[in-house]
């Protein structure tokens, strides 16, 4: 199994109130404390299948303007999603599955470019996006618990699609087991690794109670299993992958 980052934006920033203020309120945190930001999604090459975890924006999406003092700036655009995908040496028709953590466009907007892919997504987020067709697989979580997560489904050998509500009502995470490590693709459970370590939720959520339960489960899982945390919105996402760096809490 090979896991690769599909990098689209880098060199951005987010402030602490955005990244940490979900439960206690933005005013409890310092807007002059800044964390690095980026945007990347991921690809899993099992040897038999090419599986995407989320897809980025559509081709030609212009980069949001940099604004000093903004709560979140993704960074400078380094490539469209499809440019970054193809630069890894793959063709769209090779992709067999796309695993969607949640409905937001920086995770779903490029779905249309993969004609042969089955799209795995929660029922709630599929309904919110009005996704239809034989290629849309609404997660049933028929395989029961995975470690301390109550609801999961196995989508390939060593790869699990796991219910993790909160950021959206149908939020999910994906865990891939490889060579004794657990690679956790979490979407936006946190926006930066500093928030995970500080046990803080961002200000972006649909169900704050469920988001707290999910973050608690994520942290509990990491304390018991060697986990590489693959974030979408901070450079630690691709750095952790490159270094096979296990998260320490």
PDB file of C-alpha atoms in Angstrom:
ATOM      1  CA  UNK A   1       0.000   0.000   0.000  1.00  0.00           C
ATOM      2  CA  UNK A   2       1.184   3.513  -0.883  1.00  0.00           C
ATOM      3  CA  UNK A   3      -0.447   6.684   0.432  1.00  0.00           C
ATOM      4  CA  UNK A   4       0.174   9.985  -1.348  1.00  0.00           C
ATOM      5  CA  UNK A   5      -0.838  13.598  -0.791  1.00  0.00           C
ATOM      6  CA  UNK A   6      -2.584  15.552  -3.546  1.00  0.00           C
ATOM      7  CA  UNK A   7      -1.412  19.099  -2.804  1.00  0.00           C
ATOM      8  CA  UNK A   8      -3.402  22.120  -4.002  1.00  0.00           C
ATOM      9  CA  UNK A   9      -2.652  25.119  -1.725  1.00  0.00           C
ATOM     10  CA  UNK A  10       0.184  25.917   0.662  1.00  0.00           C
ATOM     11  CA  UNK A  11       1.660  28.777   2.677  1.00  0.00           C
ATOM     12  CA  UNK A  12      -1.580  29.833   4.334  1.00  0.00           C
ATOM     13  CA  UNK A  13      -2.605  30.551   7.905  1.00  0.00           C
ATOM     14  CA  UNK A  14      -5.456  30.257  10.388  1.00  0.00           C
ATOM     15  CA  UNK A  15      -5.884  32.036  13.686  1.00  0.00           C
ATOM     16  CA  UNK A  16      -6.448  30.444  17.064  1.00  0.00           C
ATOM     17  CA  UNK A  17     -10.072  31.619  17.520  1.00  0.00           C
ATOM     18  CA  UNK A  18     -11.013  29.846  14.262  1.00  0.00           C
ATOM     19  CA  UNK A  19      -9.138  26.647  15.072  1.00  0.00           C
ATOM     20  CA  UNK A  20      -9.898  26.424  18.815  1.00  0.00           C
ATOM     21  CA  UNK A  21     -13.088  28.401  19.508  1.00  0.00           C
ATOM     22  CA  UNK A  22     -15.900  25.950  18.765  1.00  0.00           C
ATOM     23  CA  UNK A  23     -16.900  25.178  22.331  1.00  0.00           C
ATOM     24  CA  UNK A  24     -15.638  28.053  24.465  1.00  0.00           C
ATOM     25  CA  UNK A  25     -16.167  30.839  21.915  1.00  0.00           C
ATOM     26  CA  UNK A  26     -13.785  32.767  19.695  1.00  0.00           C
ATOM     27  CA  UNK A  27     -13.341  35.536  22.240  1.00  0.00           C
ATOM     28  CA  UNK A  28     -11.545  33.122  24.606  1.00  0.00           C
ATOM     29  CA  UNK A  29      -8.593  32.795  22.227  1.00  0.00           C
ATOM     30  CA  UNK A  30      -5.889  35.034  20.800  1.00  0.00           C
ATOM     31  CA  UNK A  31      -6.314  36.119  17.176  1.00  0.00           C
ATOM     32  CA  UNK A  32      -2.605  36.966  17.046  1.00  0.00           C
ATOM     33  CA  UNK A  33      -1.682  33.291  17.500  1.00  0.00           C
ATOM     34  CA  UNK A  34      -1.406  31.866  13.999  1.00  0.00           C
ATOM     35  CA  UNK A  35      -1.073  28.307  12.703  1.00  0.00           C
ATOM     36  CA  UNK A  36       0.052  27.201   9.255  1.00  0.00           C
ATOM     37  CA  UNK A  37      -2.557  26.269   6.673  1.00  0.00           C
ATOM     38  CA  UNK A  38      -2.630  24.404   3.364  1.00  0.00           C
ATOM     39  CA  UNK A  39      -5.024  22.239   1.368  1.00  0.00           C
ATOM     40  CA  UNK A  40      -4.417  18.645   0.353  1.00  0.00           C
ATOM     41  CA  UNK A  41      -6.410  15.489  -0.132  1.00  0.00           C
ATOM     42  CA  UNK A  42      -5.043  11.954  -0.341  1.00  0.00           C
ATOM     43  CA  UNK A  43      -4.713   8.873  -2.556  1.00  0.00           C
ATOM     44  CA  UNK A  44      -4.311   5.236  -1.518  1.00  0.00           C
ATOM     45  CA  UNK A  45      -2.714   2.846  -4.011  1.00  0.00           C
ATOM     46  CA  UNK A  46      -3.338  -0.673  -2.727  1.00  0.00           C
ATOM     47  CA  UNK A  47      -1.604  -2.322  -5.674  1.00  0.00           C
ATOM     48  CA  UNK A  48      -4.986  -3.594  -6.887  1.00  0.00           C
ATOM     49  CA  UNK A  49      -6.987  -0.379  -6.606  1.00  0.00           C
ATOM     50  CA  UNK A  50      -6.508   3.372  -6.710  1.00  0.00           C
ATOM     51  CA  UNK A  51      -8.680   4.910  -3.981  1.00  0.00           C
ATOM     52  CA  UNK A  52      -9.126   8.625  -3.322  1.00  0.00           C
ATOM     53  CA  UNK A  53      -9.932  10.119   0.052  1.00  0.00           C
ATOM     54  CA  UNK A  54     -11.916  13.253  -0.848  1.00  0.00           C
ATOM     55  CA  UNK A  55     -11.502  15.349  -3.994  1.00  0.00           C
ATOM     56  CA  UNK A  56     -10.652  19.005  -4.116  1.00  0.00           C
ATOM     57  CA  UNK A  57     -12.104  21.907  -6.023  1.00  0.00           C
ATOM     58  CA  UNK A  58     -13.064  21.862  -9.692  1.00  0.00           C
ATOM     59  CA  UNK A  59     -10.436  22.785 -12.252  1.00  0.00           C
ATOM     60  CA  UNK A  60     -10.043  26.535 -12.633  1.00  0.00           C
ATOM     61  CA  UNK A  61     -11.235  27.492  -9.176  1.00  0.00           C
ATOM     62  CA  UNK A  62      -9.527  30.774  -8.362  1.00  0.00           C
ATOM     63  CA  UNK A  63      -7.610  31.084  -5.122  1.00  0.00           C
ATOM     64  CA  UNK A  64      -9.293  33.187  -2.433  1.00  0.00           C
ATOM     65  CA  UNK A  65      -7.488  36.471  -1.953  1.00  0.00           C
ATOM     66  CA  UNK A  66      -5.037  36.802   0.914  1.00  0.00           C
ATOM     67  CA  UNK A  67      -6.407  39.070   3.611  1.00  0.00           C
ATOM     68  CA  UNK A  68      -4.360  39.864   6.675  1.00  0.00           C
ATOM     69  CA  UNK A  69      -6.370  39.245   9.809  1.00  0.00           C
ATOM     70  CA  UNK A  70      -8.650  36.707   8.127  1.00  0.00           C
ATOM     71  CA  UNK A  71      -9.547  33.741  10.340  1.00  0.00           C
ATOM     72  CA  UNK A  72      -8.479  31.291   7.592  1.00  0.00           C
ATOM     73  CA  UNK A  73      -6.396  31.690   4.438  1.00  0.00           C
ATOM     74  CA  UNK A  74      -5.740  28.430   2.559  1.00  0.00           C
ATOM     75  CA  UNK A  75      -2.554  29.725   0.958  1.00  0.00           C
ATOM     76  CA  UNK A  76      -1.221  30.208  -2.533  1.00  0.00           C
ATOM     77  CA  UNK A  77      -2.564  27.884  -5.191  1.00  0.00           C
ATOM     78  CA  UNK A  78       0.116  25.461  -6.339  1.00  0.00           C
ATOM     79  CA  UNK A  79      -2.045  23.250  -8.577  1.00  0.00           C
ATOM     80  CA  UNK A  80      -5.609  22.402  -9.501  1.00  0.00           C
ATOM     81  CA  UNK A  81      -6.754  19.130  -7.956  1.00  0.00           C
ATOM     82  CA  UNK A  82      -6.591  17.264 -11.275  1.00  0.00           C
ATOM     83  CA  UNK A  83      -3.144  18.663 -12.081  1.00  0.00           C
ATOM     84  CA  UNK A  84      -1.862  17.485  -8.712  1.00  0.00           C
ATOM     85  CA  UNK A  85      -3.573  14.102  -9.105  1.00  0.00           C
ATOM     86  CA  UNK A  86      -2.155  13.477 -12.570  1.00  0.00           C
ATOM     87  CA  UNK A  87       1.308  14.653 -11.482  1.00  0.00           C
ATOM     88  CA  UNK A  88       1.399  11.584  -9.233  1.00  0.00           C
ATOM     89  CA  UNK A  89       1.279   9.427 -12.372  1.00  0.00           C
ATOM     90  CA  UNK A  90      -2.362   8.335 -12.398  1.00  0.00           C
ATOM     91  CA  UNK A  91      -5.254   8.656 -14.829  1.00  0.00           C
ATOM     92  CA  UNK A  92      -8.845   9.394 -13.756  1.00  0.00           C
ATOM     93  CA  UNK A  93     -10.188   6.132 -15.136  1.00  0.00           C
ATOM     94  CA  UNK A  94      -7.889   4.142 -12.806  1.00  0.00           C
ATOM     95  CA  UNK A  95      -9.726   5.351  -9.700  1.00  0.00           C
ATOM     96  CA  UNK A  96     -12.077   2.643  -8.417  1.00  0.00           C
ATOM     97  CA  UNK A  97     -13.349   4.206  -5.183  1.00  0.00           C
ATOM     98  CA  UNK A  98     -13.666   7.684  -3.697  1.00  0.00           C
ATOM     99  CA  UNK A  99     -14.172   7.871   0.068  1.00  0.00           C
ATOM    100  CA  UNK A 100     -15.782  11.155   1.135  1.00  0.00           C
ATOM    101  CA  UNK A 101     -15.226  12.445   4.657  1.00  0.00           C
ATOM    102  CA  UNK A 102     -17.932  15.101   4.244  1.00  0.00           C
ATOM    103  CA  UNK A 103     -19.929  17.200   1.815  1.00  0.00           C
ATOM    104  CA  UNK A 104     -17.998  20.494   1.691  1.00  0.00           C
ATOM    105  CA  UNK A 105     -16.708  21.470  -1.787  1.00  0.00           C
ATOM    106  CA  UNK A 106     -13.003  21.368  -0.909  1.00  0.00           C
ATOM    107  CA  UNK A 107     -13.617  17.645  -0.308  1.00  0.00           C
ATOM    108  CA  UNK A 108     -16.117  16.823  -3.078  1.00  0.00           C
ATOM    109  CA  UNK A 109     -16.139  19.275  -5.994  1.00  0.00           C
ATOM    110  CA  UNK A 110     -13.964  17.160  -8.333  1.00  0.00           C
ATOM    111  CA  UNK A 111     -16.075  13.992  -8.089  1.00  0.00           C
ATOM    112  CA  UNK A 112     -17.273  14.397 -11.674  1.00  0.00           C
ATOM    113  CA  UNK A 113     -13.809  13.794 -13.136  1.00  0.00           C
ATOM    114  CA  UNK A 114     -13.660  10.094 -12.189  1.00  0.00           C
ATOM    115  CA  UNK A 115     -15.983   8.081 -14.457  1.00  0.00           C
ATOM    116  CA  UNK A 116     -15.295   4.607 -13.040  1.00  0.00           C
ATOM    117  CA  UNK A 117     -15.299   5.374  -9.322  1.00  0.00           C
ATOM    118  CA  UNK A 118     -17.785   4.244  -6.725  1.00  0.00           C
ATOM    119  CA  UNK A 119     -18.369   7.112  -4.288  1.00  0.00           C
ATOM    120  CA  UNK A 120     -18.692   6.150  -0.620  1.00  0.00           C
ATOM    121  CA  UNK A 121     -20.413   8.792   1.508  1.00  0.00           C
ATOM    122  CA  UNK A 122     -22.742   8.974   4.495  1.00  0.00           C
ATOM    123  CA  UNK A 123     -26.468   9.016   3.788  1.00  0.00           C
ATOM    124  CA  UNK A 124     -26.860  12.430   5.441  1.00  0.00           C
ATOM    125  CA  UNK A 125     -24.205  14.120   3.322  1.00  0.00           C
ATOM    126  CA  UNK A 126     -25.256  12.315   0.131  1.00  0.00           C
ATOM    127  CA  UNK A 127     -28.794  13.585   0.652  1.00  0.00           C
ATOM    128  CA  UNK A 128     -27.550  17.101   1.408  1.00  0.00           C
ATOM    129  CA  UNK A 129     -25.585  17.085  -1.878  1.00  0.00           C
ATOM    130  CA  UNK A 130     -28.505  15.439  -3.742  1.00  0.00           C
ATOM    131  CA  UNK A 131     -26.173  12.725  -5.044  1.00  0.00           C
ATOM    132  CA  UNK A 132     -27.882  10.049  -7.113  1.00  0.00           C
ATOM    133  CA  UNK A 133     -26.779   7.220  -9.399  1.00  0.00           C
ATOM    134  CA  UNK A 134     -25.518   3.653  -9.323  1.00  0.00           C
ATOM    135  CA  UNK A 135     -22.027   4.858  -8.417  1.00  0.00           C
ATOM    136  CA  UNK A 136     -23.148   6.459  -5.140  1.00  0.00           C
ATOM    137  CA  UNK A 137     -22.691   4.098  -2.189  1.00  0.00           C
ATOM    138  CA  UNK A 138     -24.455   5.344   0.922  1.00  0.00           C
ATOM    139  CA  UNK A 139     -22.534   4.014   3.903  1.00  0.00           C
ATOM    140  CA  UNK A 140     -24.485   1.442   5.880  1.00  0.00           C
ATOM    141  CA  UNK A 141     -21.748   0.738   8.459  1.00  0.00           C
ATOM    142  CA  UNK A 142     -22.789  -2.907   8.379  1.00  0.00           C
ATOM    143  CA  UNK A 143     -19.473  -4.116   9.809  1.00  0.00           C
ATOM    144  CA  UNK A 144     -20.184  -2.714  13.260  1.00  0.00           C
ATOM    145  CA  UNK A 145     -17.520  -1.339  15.546  1.00  0.00           C
ATOM    146  CA  UNK A 146     -13.919  -0.590  14.643  1.00  0.00           C
ATOM    147  CA  UNK A 147     -11.825  -0.343  17.818  1.00  0.00           C
ATOM    148  CA  UNK A 148     -13.617   2.363  19.862  1.00  0.00           C
ATOM    149  CA  UNK A 149     -15.716   3.689  16.948  1.00  0.00           C
ATOM    150  CA  UNK A 150     -19.220   2.140  17.048  1.00  0.00           C
ATOM    151  CA  UNK A 151     -20.040   2.164  13.313  1.00  0.00           C
ATOM    152  CA  UNK A 152     -17.816   1.196  10.391  1.00  0.00           C
ATOM    153  CA  UNK A 153     -17.678  -0.551   7.062  1.00  0.00           C
ATOM    154  CA  UNK A 154     -14.710  -2.227   5.421  1.00  0.00           C
ATOM    155  CA  UNK A 155     -14.234  -0.851   1.892  1.00  0.00           C
ATOM    156  CA  UNK A 156     -11.015  -2.670   0.959  1.00  0.00           C
ATOM    157  CA  UNK A 157      -8.433  -4.823   2.695  1.00  0.00           C
ATOM    158  CA  UNK A 158      -7.165  -2.787   5.625  1.00  0.00           C
ATOM    159  CA  UNK A 159      -9.285   0.284   4.786  1.00  0.00           C
ATOM    160  CA  UNK A 160     -12.294   1.310   6.890  1.00  0.00           C
ATOM    161  CA  UNK A 161     -14.996   3.952   6.451  1.00  0.00           C
ATOM    162  CA  UNK A 162     -16.078   5.117   9.908  1.00  0.00           C
ATOM    163  CA  UNK A 163     -18.991   7.187  11.166  1.00  0.00           C
ATOM    164  CA  UNK A 164     -17.687  10.351  12.882  1.00  0.00           C
ATOM    165  CA  UNK A 165     -20.502  12.892  13.024  1.00  0.00           C
ATOM    166  CA  UNK A 166     -20.251  16.512  14.075  1.00  0.00           C
ATOM    167  CA  UNK A 167     -18.374  18.680  11.605  1.00  0.00           C
ATOM    168  CA  UNK A 168     -21.273  17.770   9.345  1.00  0.00           C
ATOM    169  CA  UNK A 169     -24.279  15.655  10.238  1.00  0.00           C
ATOM    170  CA  UNK A 170     -22.854  12.855   8.118  1.00  0.00           C
ATOM    171  CA  UNK A 171     -19.153  13.351   8.772  1.00  0.00           C
ATOM    172  CA  UNK A 172     -16.907  10.296   8.441  1.00  0.00           C
ATOM    173  CA  UNK A 173     -13.259   9.391   8.830  1.00  0.00           C
ATOM    174  CA  UNK A 174     -11.194   6.788   6.994  1.00  0.00           C
ATOM    175  CA  UNK A 175      -8.498   4.643   8.556  1.00  0.00           C
ATOM    176  CA  UNK A 176      -5.981   2.646   6.509  1.00  0.00           C
ATOM    177  CA  UNK A 177      -3.850   0.027   8.226  1.00  0.00           C
ATOM    178  CA  UNK A 178      -0.368  -0.422   6.773  1.00  0.00           C
ATOM    179  CA  UNK A 179       2.833  -1.907   8.161  1.00  0.00           C
ATOM    180  CA  UNK A 180       1.765  -1.595  11.772  1.00  0.00           C
ATOM    181  CA  UNK A 181       0.558   2.002  11.512  1.00  0.00           C
ATOM    182  CA  UNK A 182      -2.952   3.457  11.361  1.00  0.00           C
ATOM    183  CA  UNK A 183      -3.315   6.287   8.842  1.00  0.00           C
ATOM    184  CA  UNK A 184      -6.274   8.466   9.849  1.00  0.00           C
ATOM    185  CA  UNK A 185      -7.851  10.640   7.141  1.00  0.00           C
ATOM    186  CA  UNK A 186     -10.151  12.769   9.239  1.00  0.00           C
ATOM    187  CA  UNK A 187     -11.393  15.539   6.943  1.00  0.00           C
ATOM    188  CA  UNK A 188     -12.010  18.441   9.309  1.00  0.00           C
ATOM    189  CA  UNK A 189     -12.360  16.856  12.746  1.00  0.00           C
ATOM    190  CA  UNK A 190      -9.732  19.499  13.505  1.00  0.00           C
ATOM    191  CA  UNK A 191      -8.353  22.149  11.175  1.00  0.00           C
ATOM    192  CA  UNK A 192      -4.803  21.936  12.509  1.00  0.00           C
ATOM    193  CA  UNK A 193      -2.797  19.439  14.518  1.00  0.00           C
ATOM    194  CA  UNK A 194      -2.345  21.981  17.308  1.00  0.00           C
ATOM    195  CA  UNK A 195      -6.100  21.835  17.928  1.00  0.00           C
ATOM    196  CA  UNK A 196      -5.988  18.041  18.191  1.00  0.00           C
ATOM    197  CA  UNK A 197      -3.174  18.254  20.751  1.00  0.00           C
ATOM    198  CA  UNK A 198      -4.977  20.979  22.705  1.00  0.00           C
ATOM    199  CA  UNK A 199      -8.276  19.027  22.499  1.00  0.00           C
ATOM    200  CA  UNK A 200     -10.134  21.943  20.878  1.00  0.00           C
ATOM    201  CA  UNK A 201     -12.892  22.054  18.252  1.00  0.00           C
ATOM    202  CA  UNK A 202     -12.999  24.571  15.439  1.00  0.00           C
ATOM    203  CA  UNK A 203     -15.885  26.989  14.953  1.00  0.00           C
ATOM    204  CA  UNK A 204     -17.163  24.987  11.926  1.00  0.00           C
ATOM    205  CA  UNK A 205     -19.672  22.283  12.867  1.00  0.00           C
ATOM    206  CA  UNK A 206     -23.284  21.191  12.403  1.00  0.00           C
ATOM    207  CA  UNK A 207     -23.629  19.245  15.661  1.00  0.00           C
ATOM    208  CA  UNK A 208     -21.342  20.399  18.467  1.00  0.00           C
ATOM    209  CA  UNK A 209     -22.232  17.512  20.809  1.00  0.00           C
ATOM    210  CA  UNK A 210     -21.451  14.929  18.133  1.00  0.00           C
ATOM    211  CA  UNK A 211     -18.266  16.799  17.161  1.00  0.00           C
ATOM    212  CA  UNK A 212     -17.055  16.576  20.769  1.00  0.00           C
ATOM    213  CA  UNK A 213     -17.844  12.852  20.918  1.00  0.00           C
ATOM    214  CA  UNK A 214     -15.935  12.294  17.680  1.00  0.00           C
ATOM    215  CA  UNK A 215     -12.861  14.216  18.836  1.00  0.00           C
ATOM    216  CA  UNK A 216     -12.892  12.280  22.104  1.00  0.00           C
ATOM    217  CA  UNK A 217     -12.988   8.991  20.188  1.00  0.00           C
ATOM    218  CA  UNK A 218     -10.187  10.124  17.855  1.00  0.00           C
ATOM    219  CA  UNK A 219      -7.962  11.020  20.794  1.00  0.00           C
ATOM    220  CA  UNK A 220      -8.802   7.788  22.631  1.00  0.00           C
ATOM    221  CA  UNK A 221      -7.937   5.777  19.501  1.00  0.00           C
ATOM    222  CA  UNK A 222      -4.577   7.538  19.142  1.00  0.00           C
ATOM    223  CA  UNK A 223      -3.594   6.868  22.733  1.00  0.00           C
ATOM    224  CA  UNK A 224      -3.957   3.127  22.080  1.00  0.00           C
ATOM    225  CA  UNK A 225      -2.805   2.812  18.452  1.00  0.00           C
ATOM    226  CA  UNK A 226       0.181   4.254  16.527  1.00  0.00           C
ATOM    227  CA  UNK A 227      -1.634   6.758  14.325  1.00  0.00           C
ATOM    228  CA  UNK A 228      -0.447   9.020  11.514  1.00  0.00           C
ATOM    229  CA  UNK A 229      -2.888  11.956  11.475  1.00  0.00           C
ATOM    230  CA  UNK A 230      -3.546  13.139   7.919  1.00  0.00           C
ATOM    231  CA  UNK A 231      -5.072  16.603   8.048  1.00  0.00           C
ATOM    232  CA  UNK A 232      -6.577  18.386   5.051  1.00  0.00           C
ATOM    233  CA  UNK A 233      -5.998  21.994   6.087  1.00  0.00           C
ATOM    234  CA  UNK A 234      -2.498  22.164   7.558  1.00  0.00           C
ATOM    235  CA  UNK A 235       0.948  21.189   6.248  1.00  0.00           C
ATOM    236  CA  UNK A 236       1.373  18.665   9.031  1.00  0.00           C
ATOM    237  CA  UNK A 237      -1.045  16.563   6.981  1.00  0.00           C
ATOM    238  CA  UNK A 238       1.507  15.868   4.267  1.00  0.00           C
ATOM    239  CA  UNK A 239       4.503  16.182   6.596  1.00  0.00           C
ATOM    240  CA  UNK A 240       3.143  13.482   8.916  1.00  0.00           C
ATOM    241  CA  UNK A 241       2.654  11.256   5.878  1.00  0.00           C
ATOM    242  CA  UNK A 242       6.135  11.841   4.488  1.00  0.00           C
ATOM    243  CA  UNK A 243       7.770  11.176   7.870  1.00  0.00           C
ATOM    244  CA  UNK A 244       5.362   8.420   8.955  1.00  0.00           C
ATOM    245  CA  UNK A 245       5.129  10.534  12.082  1.00  0.00           C
ATOM    246  CA  UNK A 246       2.977   9.015  14.817  1.00  0.00           C
ATOM    247  CA  UNK A 247       0.842  11.488  16.735  1.00  0.00           C
ATOM    248  CA  UNK A 248       1.704  11.824  20.423  1.00  0.00           C
ATOM    249  CA  UNK A 249      -0.926  13.247  22.769  1.00  0.00           C
TER     250      UNK A 249
END
